[in-house]
Amino acid sequence: MKLQQLRYIWEVAHHDLNVSATAQSLFTSQPGISKQIRLLEDELGVEVFARSGKHLTHVTPVGETIIAMAGEILREAEKIKQVAQEYSNETEGSLSLATTHTQARYALPEVIGPFRDSYPDVSLHMNQGTPTQIAELAATGKADFAIATEGMDLFNDLVMMPCYRWNRSVVVPEDHPLVERARQPGGLTLEDVAAEPIVTYVFGFTGRSRLDDAFNAQGLTANVVFTATDTDVIKTYVRLRLGIGIIATMALDPIQDSDLVALDASHLFASSVTHIGFRRGTFMRRYMYDFISLFAPHLTREQVDAAVACSTRAEREKMFAEITLPVR
């Protein structure tokens, strides 16, 4: 049994059983992969993949177990390489992030610059996706860190730590009636917002659940006419007067969005918390600790190690319960 053979079955399983696509991604030949998989199956005495002629049709039940174990072995092998690299050169390596568009566009730029200044030889890779995709990327080791706000139940297998709180704003064109309404005694109300067509995030993105919770709690129905995963897209359709926008306050650019008016909505919707996390058992290199502390200064190396030591999510949440998070 060779490590290369385990990598082949893992990669084939994660390329929808497409051996040709797997070969391209690994810069090797299709016949070579097929041969090594057959050799491994012969050695084990079981089929990892069921076949119809020359085509792989599905993973066998025993193959599911073998592939899962192969994934663990490959991750442990990668950790061995990382340990060696940490001692040979602790300032070189790579760091892969999985997050949403809002975090990538508005929260991370102020971190990436200083990090690159400190670690110019660390290559950075950004993966944007849904909370489900983010969780899967981190859980399978394809991303080192997951940064997310929504769907925390998806991240139960990860060590997730709170970074900061953030609030929302209602954004409208300068001449919109809500601008004047917000200046009146009592300010903007949830009823005012519910009476307007709304442009906001797709459910499951960027704290969208907080919006739905607020409307439901007051027996109101939000007239959501357009949703998107990209804040810049939401602002575009606000400019086209499709509706009022409800976005993360941090996603407002004072220069590029000078044609829009931001109305504070922190009194209407509960704040959300953005978390950063990684797969339990990840070998944490020095630059990984430093990236976390740049993103969330209260998450020192000692705090991160203490979070890893917690055996349950509830224990970890209790540990962070007394910490006052910064607000963006």
Coordinates of N, CA and C in Angstrom, one line a residue, residues 97-109 126-135 137 145-152 155 164 166 201-208 228-231 248 250-251 274-275 295:
L97 N -8.0 30.2 2.9 CA -9.2 30.7 3.6 C -10.4 30.4 2.9
A98 N -11.5 30.0 3.6 CA -12.8 29.8 3.1 C -13.8 30.7 3.8
T99 N -14.4 31.6 3.0 CA -15.3 32.6 3.6 C -16.3 33.1 2.6
T100 N -17.1 34.1 3.0 CA -18.2 34.6 2.2 C -17.6 35.9 1.5
H101 N -18.4 36.4 0.5 CA -17.9 37.5 -0.3 C -17.8 38.7 0.7
T102 N -18.7 38.9 1.6 CA -18.7 40.1 2.5 C -17.4 40.1 3.3
Q103 N -17.0 39.0 3.9 CA -15.8 38.9 4.6 C -14.6 39.2 3.8
A104 N -14.6 38.5 2.6 CA -13.4 38.7 1.7 C -13.3 40.1 1.2
R105 N -14.4 40.8 0.9 CA -14.4 42.1 0.3 C -14.2 43.2 1.4
Y106 N -14.8 43.1 2.6 CA -14.8 44.2 3.5 C -14.1 44.0 4.8
A107 N -13.9 42.7 5.3 CA -13.3 42.5 6.6 C -11.8 42.1 6.4
L108 N -11.5 41.3 5.4 CA -10.2 40.8 5.3 C -9.1 41.7 4.7
P109 N -9.4 42.6 3.8 CA -8.3 43.4 3.2 C -7.4 44.1 4.3
M126 N -7.8 32.3 -1.4 CA -9.1 32.7 -0.9 C -10.2 31.9 -1.7
N127 N -11.1 31.2 -0.9 CA -12.2 30.5 -1.4 C -13.5 31.1 -0.9
Q128 N -14.4 31.5 -1.8 CA -15.6 32.1 -1.4 C -16.8 31.1 -1.7
G129 N -17.7 31.0 -0.7 CA -18.8 30.1 -0.9 C -19.9 30.3 0.1
T130 N -20.8 29.3 0.1 CA -21.9 29.3 1.1 C -21.4 28.8 2.4
P131 N -22.1 29.0 3.5 CA -21.7 28.4 4.7 C -21.4 26.9 4.6
T132 N -22.3 26.2 3.9 CA -22.1 24.7 3.7 C -20.8 24.4 3.0
Q133 N -20.5 25.2 1.9 CA -19.3 25.0 1.2 C -18.1 25.3 2.0
I134 N -18.2 26.4 2.8 CA -17.1 26.8 3.7 C -16.8 25.7 4.7
A135 N -17.8 25.2 5.3 CA -17.6 24.2 6.3 C -17.0 22.9 5.7
L137 N -15.1 22.7 3.0 CA -13.7 23.0 2.6 C -12.7 22.9 3.8
F145 N -8.6 27.7 7.2 CA -9.5 28.5 8.1 C -10.8 28.7 7.5
A146 N -11.9 28.6 8.3 CA -13.2 28.9 7.8 C -13.6 30.2 8.6
I147 N -14.1 31.2 7.8 CA -14.5 32.5 8.4 C -16.0 32.6 8.0
A148 N -16.9 32.6 9.0 CA -18.3 32.6 8.7 C -19.1 33.2 9.9
T149 N -20.4 33.6 9.5 CA -21.3 34.1 10.5 C -22.5 33.2 10.7
E150 N -23.0 32.8 9.5 CA -24.3 32.0 9.6 C -24.0 30.5 9.7
G151 N -25.0 29.7 10.0 CA -24.9 28.3 10.0 C -23.9 27.6 10.9
M152 N -23.8 28.1 12.1 CA -22.8 27.6 13.0 C -22.9 26.1 13.3
F155 N -20.6 23.8 11.5 CA -19.2 23.9 11.9 C -18.9 23.1 13.2
Y164 N -15.7 39.1 16.1 CA -16.2 40.5 16.3 C -17.8 40.4 16.0
W166 N -21.1 42.6 14.5 CA -21.4 43.6 13.5 C -22.9 43.8 13.4
Y201 N -29.6 39.9 1.7 CA -28.8 38.7 1.4 C -29.7 37.4 1.3
V202 N -29.1 36.5 0.5 CA -29.8 35.2 0.4 C -29.8 34.5 1.8
F203 N -30.8 33.8 2.2 CA -30.9 33.1 3.5 C -29.7 32.2 3.6
G204 N -29.1 32.3 4.8 CA -27.9 31.5 5.1 C -26.6 32.3 4.9
F205 N -26.7 33.5 4.4 CA -25.6 34.4 4.2 C -25.6 35.6 5.1
T206 N -24.4 35.9 5.6 CA -24.2 37.2 6.2 C -25.3 37.6 7.2
G207 N -25.6 36.8 8.1 CA -26.5 37.1 9.2 C -28.0 37.3 8.8
R208 N -28.3 36.8 7.6 CA -29.7 36.9 7.1 C -30.7 36.4 8.1
A228 N -29.2 38.4 -2.9 CA -27.9 38.1 -3.5 C -26.9 37.7 -2.4
T229 N -25.9 37.1 -2.8 CA -24.8 36.7 -1.9 C -23.7 37.8 -1.8
D230 N -23.8 38.7 -2.8 CA -22.7 39.7 -2.9 C -23.3 41.1 -2.5
T231 N -22.7 41.7 -1.5 CA -23.2 43.0 -1.1 C -23.1 44.1 -2.2
A248 N -24.7 44.6 5.8 CA -23.7 44.7 6.9 C -23.2 46.2 6.9
M250 N -20.4 47.3 7.9 CA -19.0 47.3 7.4 C -18.9 47.3 5.9
A251 N -20.0 46.9 5.2 CA -19.9 46.8 3.8 C -20.2 48.1 3.0
T274 N -19.1 37.1 13.8 CA -18.3 36.4 12.8 C -17.3 35.5 13.6
H275 N -17.1 34.3 13.1 CA -16.2 33.4 13.7 C -15.1 33.0 12.8
F295 N -6.7 39.2 12.7 CA -8.1 39.3 12.4 C -8.9 39.6 13.6

